Short mmCIF file of C-alpha atoms in Angstrom, two decimals:
data_model
loop_
_atom_site.label_atom_id
_atom_site.label_comp_id
_atom_site.label_asym_id
_atom_site.label_seq_id
_atom_site.Cartn_x
_atom_site.Cartn_y
_atom_site.Cartn_z
CA MET A 14 11.30 -13.56 -7.04
CA LYS A 15 12.79 -13.95 -10.83
CA SER A 16 14.20 -10.81 -11.76
CA SER A 17 11.95 -10.03 -14.82
CA ASN A 18 9.32 -10.07 -12.44
CA ARG A 19 10.56 -7.75 -10.33
CA SER A 20 11.43 -5.74 -13.35
CA LYS A 21 7.20 -5.94 -14.30
CA ILE A 22 6.81 -4.91 -10.58
CA PHE A 23 9.42 -1.78 -10.03
CA ASN A 24 10.35 -0.60 -13.56
CA ARG A 25 7.79 0.90 -16.22
CA ASN A 26 8.91 0.60 -19.52
CA LYS A 27 10.53 4.30 -20.19
CA GLU A 28 8.94 4.92 -23.61
CA ARG A 29 5.24 4.58 -21.72
CA PRO A 30 6.38 5.30 -17.91
CA LEU A 31 2.33 5.46 -17.37
CA ARG A 32 0.68 2.09 -15.92
CA ALA A 33 -2.55 3.59 -16.76
CA LEU A 34 -3.55 6.61 -17.81
CA GLN A 35 -7.34 7.42 -16.41
CA VAL A 36 -9.43 10.04 -18.03
CA GLU A 37 -12.58 11.36 -16.71
CA VAL A 38 -15.24 11.91 -19.69
CA THR A 39 -17.87 12.62 -17.48
CA SER A 40 -18.95 12.94 -14.16
CA ARG A 41 -22.46 12.70 -15.11
CA CYS A 42 -24.45 9.95 -14.72
CA THR A 43 -27.53 7.55 -15.43
CA ARG A 44 -28.24 6.59 -11.92
CA SER A 45 -27.94 8.07 -8.32
CA CYS A 46 -26.57 5.17 -6.55
CA SER A 47 -27.02 5.24 -2.27
CA ILE A 48 -23.16 3.50 -2.49
CA CYS A 49 -21.78 6.48 -4.87
CA PRO A 50 -19.73 9.74 -3.79
CA GLN A 51 -22.45 11.23 -6.16
CA PHE A 52 -25.59 10.21 -4.09
CA CYS A 53 -23.80 11.49 -0.87
CA LEU A 54 -22.54 14.96 -2.20
CA ALA A 55 -25.40 15.63 -4.61
CA GLN A 56 -25.21 19.65 -3.20
CA SER A 57 -21.84 20.05 -4.39
CA TRP A 58 -21.32 17.81 -6.93
CA ARG A 59 -20.11 18.74 -10.61
CA GLY A 60 -21.20 17.26 -13.37
CA GLY A 61 -19.77 18.08 -16.93
CA ASP A 62 -18.68 16.05 -19.41
CA LEU A 63 -14.98 16.26 -21.19
CA ASP A 64 -14.92 18.58 -24.17
CA SER A 65 -12.72 18.41 -27.28
CA SER A 66 -10.51 20.78 -26.15
CA VAL A 67 -9.59 18.95 -23.38
CA TRP A 68 -8.83 15.75 -24.82
CA ASN A 69 -7.14 17.78 -27.57
CA MET A 70 -4.27 18.44 -24.90
CA ILE A 71 -4.08 15.05 -23.87
CA GLU A 72 -3.73 13.52 -27.26
CA PRO A 73 -0.26 14.58 -27.74
CA ASP A 74 0.58 12.24 -24.34
CA LEU A 75 -1.45 9.49 -24.80
CA HIS A 76 2.05 7.52 -25.76
CA LEU A 77 3.42 7.88 -22.44
CA ALA A 78 0.73 5.32 -21.00
CA GLU A 79 0.35 1.87 -21.48
CA HIS A 80 -3.93 1.41 -20.64
CA VAL A 81 -6.19 4.64 -20.95
CA HIS A 82 -9.62 3.96 -18.90
CA LEU A 83 -11.81 6.01 -20.33
CA GLN A 84 -14.10 6.66 -17.31
CA GLY A 85 -14.12 8.52 -13.86
CA TRP A 86 -16.76 9.53 -11.25
CA GLY A 87 -19.78 9.29 -14.20
CA GLU A 88 -20.74 6.61 -16.78
CA PRO A 89 -18.74 7.08 -19.60
CA LEU A 90 -20.82 6.08 -22.38
CA LEU A 91 -22.32 8.76 -21.89
CA ASN A 92 -20.24 10.96 -23.75
CA PRO A 93 -21.39 10.72 -27.33
CA LEU A 94 -17.43 11.60 -28.84
CA LEU A 95 -16.38 8.52 -26.76
CA PRO A 96 -15.93 6.67 -29.72
CA ILE A 97 -13.70 9.07 -31.09
CA TRP A 98 -11.32 9.25 -28.70
CA ALA A 99 -11.25 5.10 -27.93
CA LYS A 100 -10.18 4.94 -31.35
CA LYS A 101 -6.98 7.91 -31.38
CA ALA A 102 -5.87 5.87 -28.11
CA ARG A 103 -5.81 2.49 -29.62
CA GLU A 104 -3.84 4.05 -32.39
CA ALA A 105 -1.29 5.59 -29.79
CA GLY A 106 -0.67 2.10 -29.02
CA CYS A 107 -2.29 1.74 -26.26
CA SER A 108 -4.90 -0.65 -24.45
CA VAL A 109 -8.50 1.03 -24.09
CA GLY A 110 -10.76 0.37 -21.14
CA ILE A 111 -14.22 1.82 -20.54
CA THR A 112 -16.37 0.66 -16.67
CA THR A 113 -20.00 1.17 -17.02
CA ASN A 114 -23.24 0.18 -15.06
CA GLY A 115 -24.59 -1.23 -18.55
CA ASP A 116 -27.54 0.93 -18.69
CA LEU A 117 -26.30 1.93 -22.42
CA LEU A 118 -24.45 -0.74 -23.72
CA GLU A 119 -27.27 -1.87 -26.22
CA GLU A 120 -27.26 2.10 -27.67
CA ALA A 121 -23.26 1.80 -27.45
CA LYS A 122 -22.92 -2.00 -29.24
CA SER A 123 -22.44 -0.66 -32.62
CA TRP A 124 -19.44 1.53 -32.25
CA LEU A 125 -17.97 -0.57 -29.20
CA LEU A 126 -17.77 -3.54 -31.66
CA GLU A 127 -15.18 -2.00 -33.77
CA GLY A 128 -12.93 -3.46 -31.59
CA ASN A 129 -11.37 -0.21 -30.12
CA VAL A 130 -12.23 -0.90 -26.28
CA THR A 131 -10.46 -3.77 -25.34
CA LEU A 132 -11.54 -3.71 -21.68
CA ILE A 133 -15.00 -3.48 -20.81
CA THR A 134 -15.94 -3.97 -17.23
CA ILE A 135 -19.73 -3.81 -15.92
CA SER A 136 -20.10 -2.66 -12.33
CA THR A 137 -22.83 -4.76 -10.71
CA ALA A 138 -23.69 -4.83 -6.65
CA GLY A 139 -25.92 -7.70 -6.01
CA THR A 140 -28.31 -10.12 -7.42
CA TYR A 141 -31.80 -9.14 -8.57
CA ARG A 142 -32.96 -6.99 -6.00
CA THR A 143 -29.84 -6.51 -3.71
CA HIS A 144 -28.41 -4.46 -7.26
CA GLU A 145 -31.59 -2.45 -8.34
CA GLN A 146 -31.94 -0.93 -4.07
CA LEU A 147 -28.38 -0.48 -4.54
CA ARG A 148 -27.64 0.85 -7.83
CA ASP A 149 -30.66 3.29 -8.22
CA GLY A 150 -33.29 1.22 -9.76
CA SER A 151 -30.99 -0.77 -12.03
CA LYS A 152 -31.76 -4.23 -13.42
CA LEU A 153 -29.88 -6.71 -13.48
CA TYR A 154 -30.95 -8.65 -15.50
CA ARG A 155 -31.11 -6.61 -18.65
CA VAL A 156 -28.01 -5.70 -17.83
CA LEU A 157 -26.70 -8.97 -17.95
CA SER A 158 -28.23 -9.83 -21.09
CA SER A 159 -26.73 -6.60 -23.08
CA VAL A 160 -22.91 -7.38 -21.70
CA ALA A 161 -24.01 -11.23 -23.09
CA ASN A 162 -24.97 -10.39 -26.52
CA LEU A 163 -21.76 -7.82 -26.82
CA ALA A 164 -19.61 -10.47 -25.88
CA ALA A 165 -20.85 -13.28 -28.20
CA ASP A 166 -21.24 -11.01 -31.02
CA SER A 167 -17.03 -9.82 -30.31
CA HIS A 168 -16.34 -13.23 -30.12
CA LYS A 169 -18.08 -14.35 -33.72
CA LYS A 170 -15.84 -10.56 -34.94
CA GLY A 171 -12.74 -12.44 -33.75
CA LEU A 172 -12.14 -9.33 -31.51
CA LYS A 173 -10.02 -9.91 -28.47
CA THR A 174 -12.36 -7.65 -26.14
CA ARG A 175 -11.62 -8.25 -22.19
CA PHE A 176 -15.09 -8.65 -20.46
CA GLN A 177 -14.99 -8.17 -16.92
CA LEU A 178 -17.53 -7.96 -13.60
CA SER A 179 -16.98 -5.86 -11.40
CA TYR A 180 -18.55 -6.75 -8.09
CA LEU A 181 -18.89 -4.13 -5.34
CA LEU A 182 -18.76 -6.35 -2.44
CA THR A 183 -21.50 -4.93 0.86
CA LYS A 184 -22.14 -6.42 3.99
CA SER A 185 -25.85 -6.92 2.12
CA ASN A 186 -24.88 -8.42 -0.83
CA ALA A 187 -21.51 -11.14 0.22
CA SER A 188 -23.59 -14.12 0.69
CA GLU A 189 -24.92 -12.92 -3.40
CA LEU A 190 -21.35 -13.00 -4.96
CA PRO A 191 -21.46 -17.18 -5.46
CA LYS A 192 -24.81 -16.50 -7.93
CA VAL A 193 -23.34 -13.39 -9.42
CA VAL A 194 -20.25 -15.13 -10.10
CA GLU A 195 -22.87 -18.39 -12.37
CA HIS A 196 -24.45 -15.61 -13.97
CA ALA A 197 -21.09 -13.54 -14.98
CA ALA A 198 -20.06 -17.19 -16.55
CA LYS A 199 -22.83 -17.88 -18.25
CA ALA A 200 -22.79 -14.00 -19.93
CA GLY A 201 -19.63 -15.39 -21.33
CA LEU A 202 -17.51 -12.86 -19.19
CA ASP A 203 -13.72 -13.63 -18.74
CA GLU A 204 -13.30 -12.01 -15.06
CA VAL A 205 -15.15 -11.81 -11.74
CA TYR A 206 -13.43 -9.41 -9.47
CA VAL A 207 -14.56 -8.10 -6.00
CA THR A 208 -13.29 -4.78 -4.94
CA HIS A 209 -14.18 -2.52 -1.30
CA LEU A 210 -16.01 0.54 -0.83
CA ASP A 211 -13.00 2.36 -1.14
CA CYS A 212 -14.23 6.36 -1.22
CA MET A 213 -16.39 6.45 1.91
CA THR A 214 -17.43 9.70 2.11
CA SER A 215 -20.01 9.57 4.57
CA GLU A 216 -21.14 6.95 7.16
CA THR A 217 -23.26 5.81 5.15
CA HIS A 218 -20.56 4.18 3.10
CA SER A 219 -19.10 2.75 6.22
CA ASP A 220 -22.38 0.85 6.83
CA HIS A 221 -22.28 -0.87 3.83
CA ALA A 222 -18.91 -1.52 3.72
CA ALA A 223 -17.74 -5.34 4.38
CA TYR A 224 -15.53 -4.84 6.23
CA ASP A 225 -14.88 -3.29 9.82
CA CYS A 226 -11.97 -0.97 10.69
CA ASP A 227 -9.10 -4.29 9.98
CA MET A 228 -11.13 -7.17 9.18
CA ILE A 229 -13.85 -9.03 7.52
CA SER A 230 -16.49 -11.35 9.65
CA SER A 231 -16.03 -15.04 8.98
CA GLU A 232 -19.16 -15.18 6.98
CA ILE A 233 -18.30 -12.48 4.40
CA LEU A 234 -14.93 -14.76 3.98
CA ASN A 235 -17.17 -18.30 3.87
CA ASP A 236 -18.95 -16.65 1.17
CA ILE A 237 -15.63 -15.39 -0.74
CA GLU A 238 -14.31 -18.66 -0.55
CA ILE A 239 -17.41 -20.09 -1.59
CA ALA A 240 -17.36 -17.86 -4.70
CA ARG A 241 -13.72 -18.85 -5.34
CA LYS A 242 -15.12 -23.00 -5.77
CA VAL A 243 -17.81 -21.80 -8.00
CA ALA A 244 -15.62 -19.66 -10.40
CA ARG A 245 -12.97 -22.62 -10.53
CA ARG A 246 -16.61 -24.88 -11.22
CA GLU A 247 -17.67 -22.83 -14.19
CA GLY A 248 -13.94 -22.20 -15.53
CA ILE A 249 -13.99 -17.83 -14.95
CA VAL A 250 -10.90 -15.93 -13.05
CA PHE A 251 -12.14 -15.13 -10.17
CA ARG A 252 -10.25 -12.34 -7.78
CA SER A 253 -11.25 -12.01 -4.43
CA PRO A 254 -10.42 -8.70 -2.76
CA SER A 255 -8.60 -8.13 0.28
CA GLN A 256 -8.97 -10.20 3.86
CA ARG A 257 -7.39 -7.70 6.05
CA ALA A 258 -6.16 -4.45 6.87
CA GLU A 259 -2.28 -3.92 6.51
CA GLU A 260 -0.34 -1.74 5.91
CA VAL A 261 0.62 -1.67 1.90
CA ILE A 262 4.03 -0.45 0.34
CA SER A 263 1.59 1.53 -1.99
CA CYS A 264 -1.67 1.58 -3.10
CA ALA A 265 -3.33 -0.40 -6.10
CA LEU A 266 -3.08 3.54 -7.58
CA ASN A 267 0.59 3.48 -7.01
CA PRO A 268 1.01 7.39 -8.56
CA LEU A 269 4.61 6.53 -10.00
CA ASN A 270 3.00 5.05 -12.86
CA PHE A 271 -0.64 5.97 -12.41
CA VAL A 272 -2.39 9.73 -13.80
CA PHE A 273 -6.19 10.69 -13.49
CA ILE A 274 -7.19 13.43 -15.47
CA SER A 275 -10.62 14.89 -14.94
CA TRP A 276 -13.21 15.99 -16.67
CA ASP A 277 -11.88 19.92 -16.76
CA GLY A 278 -8.39 19.24 -17.46
CA LYS A 279 -7.31 18.42 -14.25
CA VAL A 280 -4.68 16.28 -13.27
CA GLY A 281 -3.81 14.46 -10.38
CA PRO A 282 -3.24 10.85 -8.62
CA CYS A 283 -6.21 9.16 -8.64
CA VAL A 284 -9.98 9.22 -8.60
CA ASN A 285 -10.21 9.43 -5.14
CA LEU A 286 -7.89 12.81 -4.46
CA LEU A 287 -9.97 14.59 -6.98
CA LEU A 288 -13.56 14.10 -6.88
CA PRO A 289 -15.90 16.84 -8.51
CA VAL A 290 -17.27 18.41 -5.90
CA GLU A 291 -16.73 22.47 -4.69
CA GLY A 292 -13.97 22.53 -1.82
CA PRO A 293 -12.10 19.66 0.38
CA ILE A 294 -13.31 16.23 -0.13
CA PRO A 295 -14.82 14.76 3.13
CA ARG A 296 -13.66 11.38 3.79
CA TRP A 297 -15.80 9.46 6.82
CA THR A 298 -13.33 7.39 9.03
CA TYR A 299 -13.30 5.07 11.79
CA ASN A 300 -12.30 7.74 14.00
CA GLY A 301 -14.84 10.38 12.76
CA THR A 302 -14.57 12.46 9.77
CA THR A 303 -12.14 14.47 7.95
CA SER A 304 -11.86 16.19 4.93
CA VAL A 305 -8.99 16.04 2.48
CA GLU A 306 -7.98 19.13 -0.01
CA PRO A 307 -7.67 18.09 -3.38
CA VAL A 308 -4.65 16.65 -4.71
CA VAL A 309 -3.76 18.30 -8.29
CA TYR A 310 -0.65 18.63 -10.02
CA GLY A 311 -1.89 21.02 -12.47
CA THR A 312 -4.47 21.55 -15.55
CA LEU A 313 -3.86 21.18 -18.65
CA LYS A 314 -5.26 24.63 -19.87
CA GLU A 315 -1.41 25.48 -18.06
CA SER A 316 0.75 22.65 -18.63
CA PRO A 317 1.15 19.75 -21.64
CA LEU A 318 0.96 16.03 -19.61
CA SER A 319 4.47 15.44 -19.99
CA ASP A 320 5.38 18.29 -18.05
CA LEU A 321 2.96 17.94 -15.36
CA LEU A 322 4.71 14.64 -14.77
CA ASN A 323 7.66 16.34 -14.39
CA SER A 324 6.62 18.80 -12.13
CA GLN A 325 7.86 19.78 -8.61
CA LYS A 326 4.62 19.06 -7.34
CA ARG A 327 4.21 15.97 -8.79
CA LEU A 328 7.89 14.28 -7.72
CA MET A 329 7.01 15.51 -4.41
CA PHE A 330 3.93 14.15 -4.23
CA VAL A 331 5.00 10.35 -5.72
CA GLU A 332 8.42 10.75 -3.64
CA PRO A 333 7.19 8.66 -0.68
CA PHE A 334 6.23 5.74 -2.49
CA LYS A 335 9.56 5.51 -4.88
CA ARG A 336 11.53 5.39 -1.22
CA ARG A 337 8.68 3.02 -0.14
CA LEU A 338 9.19 0.54 -3.26
CA GLN A 339 12.87 0.69 -3.39
CA ALA A 340 13.03 -0.51 0.20
CA GLU A 341 11.03 -3.45 -0.83
CA GLU A 342 13.26 -4.43 -3.70
CA ARG A 343 16.23 -4.06 -2.10
CA PHE A 344 14.27 -6.64 0.59
CA ILE A 345 13.00 -9.12 -2.33
CA SER A 346 16.06 -8.54 -4.07
CA ALA A 347 18.21 -9.66 -0.52
CA CYS A 348 15.97 -12.90 -0.54
CA ASN A 349 16.30 -14.03 -3.83
CA VAL A 350 20.10 -15.75 -2.57
CA GLU A 351 20.93 -19.00 -2.13
CA PRO A 352 20.50 -20.23 1.99
CA SER A 353 23.29 -19.20 4.30
CA ILE A 354 24.54 -17.26 7.11
CA ARG A 355 25.38 -14.29 5.41
CA ALA A 356 22.54 -14.32 3.51
CA LEU A 357 20.33 -14.42 6.13
CA ARG A 358 22.12 -11.91 8.28
CA GLU A 359 21.56 -9.53 4.90
CA ILE A 360 17.72 -10.36 4.74
CA ASP A 361 17.69 -9.26 8.47
CA ARG A 362 19.44 -6.04 7.51
CA ALA A 363 16.85 -5.63 4.46
CA ASP A 364 14.10 -6.38 6.80
CA GLU A 365 15.04 -3.45 8.87
CA GLN A 366 16.53 -0.78 6.53
CA ARG A 367 12.51 -1.35 4.83
CA THR A 368 11.25 -1.36 8.15
CA GLU A 369 13.09 2.18 8.81
CA THR A 370 12.05 3.89 5.57
CA LEU A 371 8.78 2.84 5.43
CA ASN A 372 8.68 4.51 8.76
CA SER A 373 10.35 7.23 7.40
CA ASN A 374 8.53 7.74 4.30
CA PRO A 375 4.29 7.62 5.58
CA PHE A 376 1.86 8.18 2.67
CA PRO A 377 0.85 11.71 2.07
CA SER A 378 -1.45 12.92 4.29
CA ALA A 379 -4.10 13.37 1.68
CA CYS A 380 -4.13 9.38 1.44
CA SER A 381 -3.23 8.72 5.39
CA ALA A 382 -7.03 7.85 5.77
CA CYS A 383 -7.71 6.32 2.72
CA PRO A 384 -8.82 2.59 3.01
CA LYS A 385 -6.32 1.95 0.23
CA THR A 386 -3.70 2.59 2.07
CA HIS A 387 -4.44 -0.19 4.42
CA GLY A 388 -5.42 -2.76 1.29
CA TRP A 389 -8.90 -2.10 1.27
#
């Protein structure tokens, strides 16, 4: 691996140490989808909106992030202040993204064409009937029509907004993935990326998940491969999900350079560890149900974000991730040399050190049963 690539993976811009800052602008939604934790946890779900007082505490530290994603466990277009905040984040030099179910795209079209949102992700879960069943009556053809019109007008205006389709892979919709890739390409989207159910709060979610414990069935793998070929034919970027479980060095939401802020101003490592529920977060695993205490570095009402990033609580939480990544970087550096007997010995030694470091620095207990730690 070239040194420049290593820098992108292991080192951050010192002026902007966060690769991404995710801000939950609302935990309310226009839907009640069976595949969402909100459906299973409806009785304890805390619905609320980010307000100006909390945003005013975030704004001074926007410069710490390269990207600001204005969405959490709700539908972001429900918050009327979203256009203002997107503009503020762009003015701070951040790229800005939202993830939406598409219900309110038509109503938001005028301000989305101002160009302050640079990434628009549309979440889907199948073709027409399956999507409607899993997404609480959502009509896929309406969603695709709205995003197609928005993408076309965006291109006409010369905006560089990127449009993605996020496809939540399940047992019931895997065979429909190739067709959805075709639909996305025809709608003028730039990319389709496939995700797994990675926040399982009930056995129902496990029943839907495309993976069983540590692998995906050969039938689903075949569906993914067909979808990849369709994407190649249609000229659209395609990102497939993990195909088997394996311990990762760090999850995709690496807390060293990722922070989540809930609608009520709590700051923590990720959206999965700060669900808007009362009490512990239920988590279903193949060994049964467990519960996880939310991980909160602090609240913005108590301390500014810049202070919370350097708080003892955050530093302790991210330390295992830091050590694991350092061990991986040492191993990669050892491999990036001219072949020789001495080099092979150095690689073996680095591999042993990496294994020892991973074993002695497991993920925090709050992460231990999270599917993301196994690459899902």
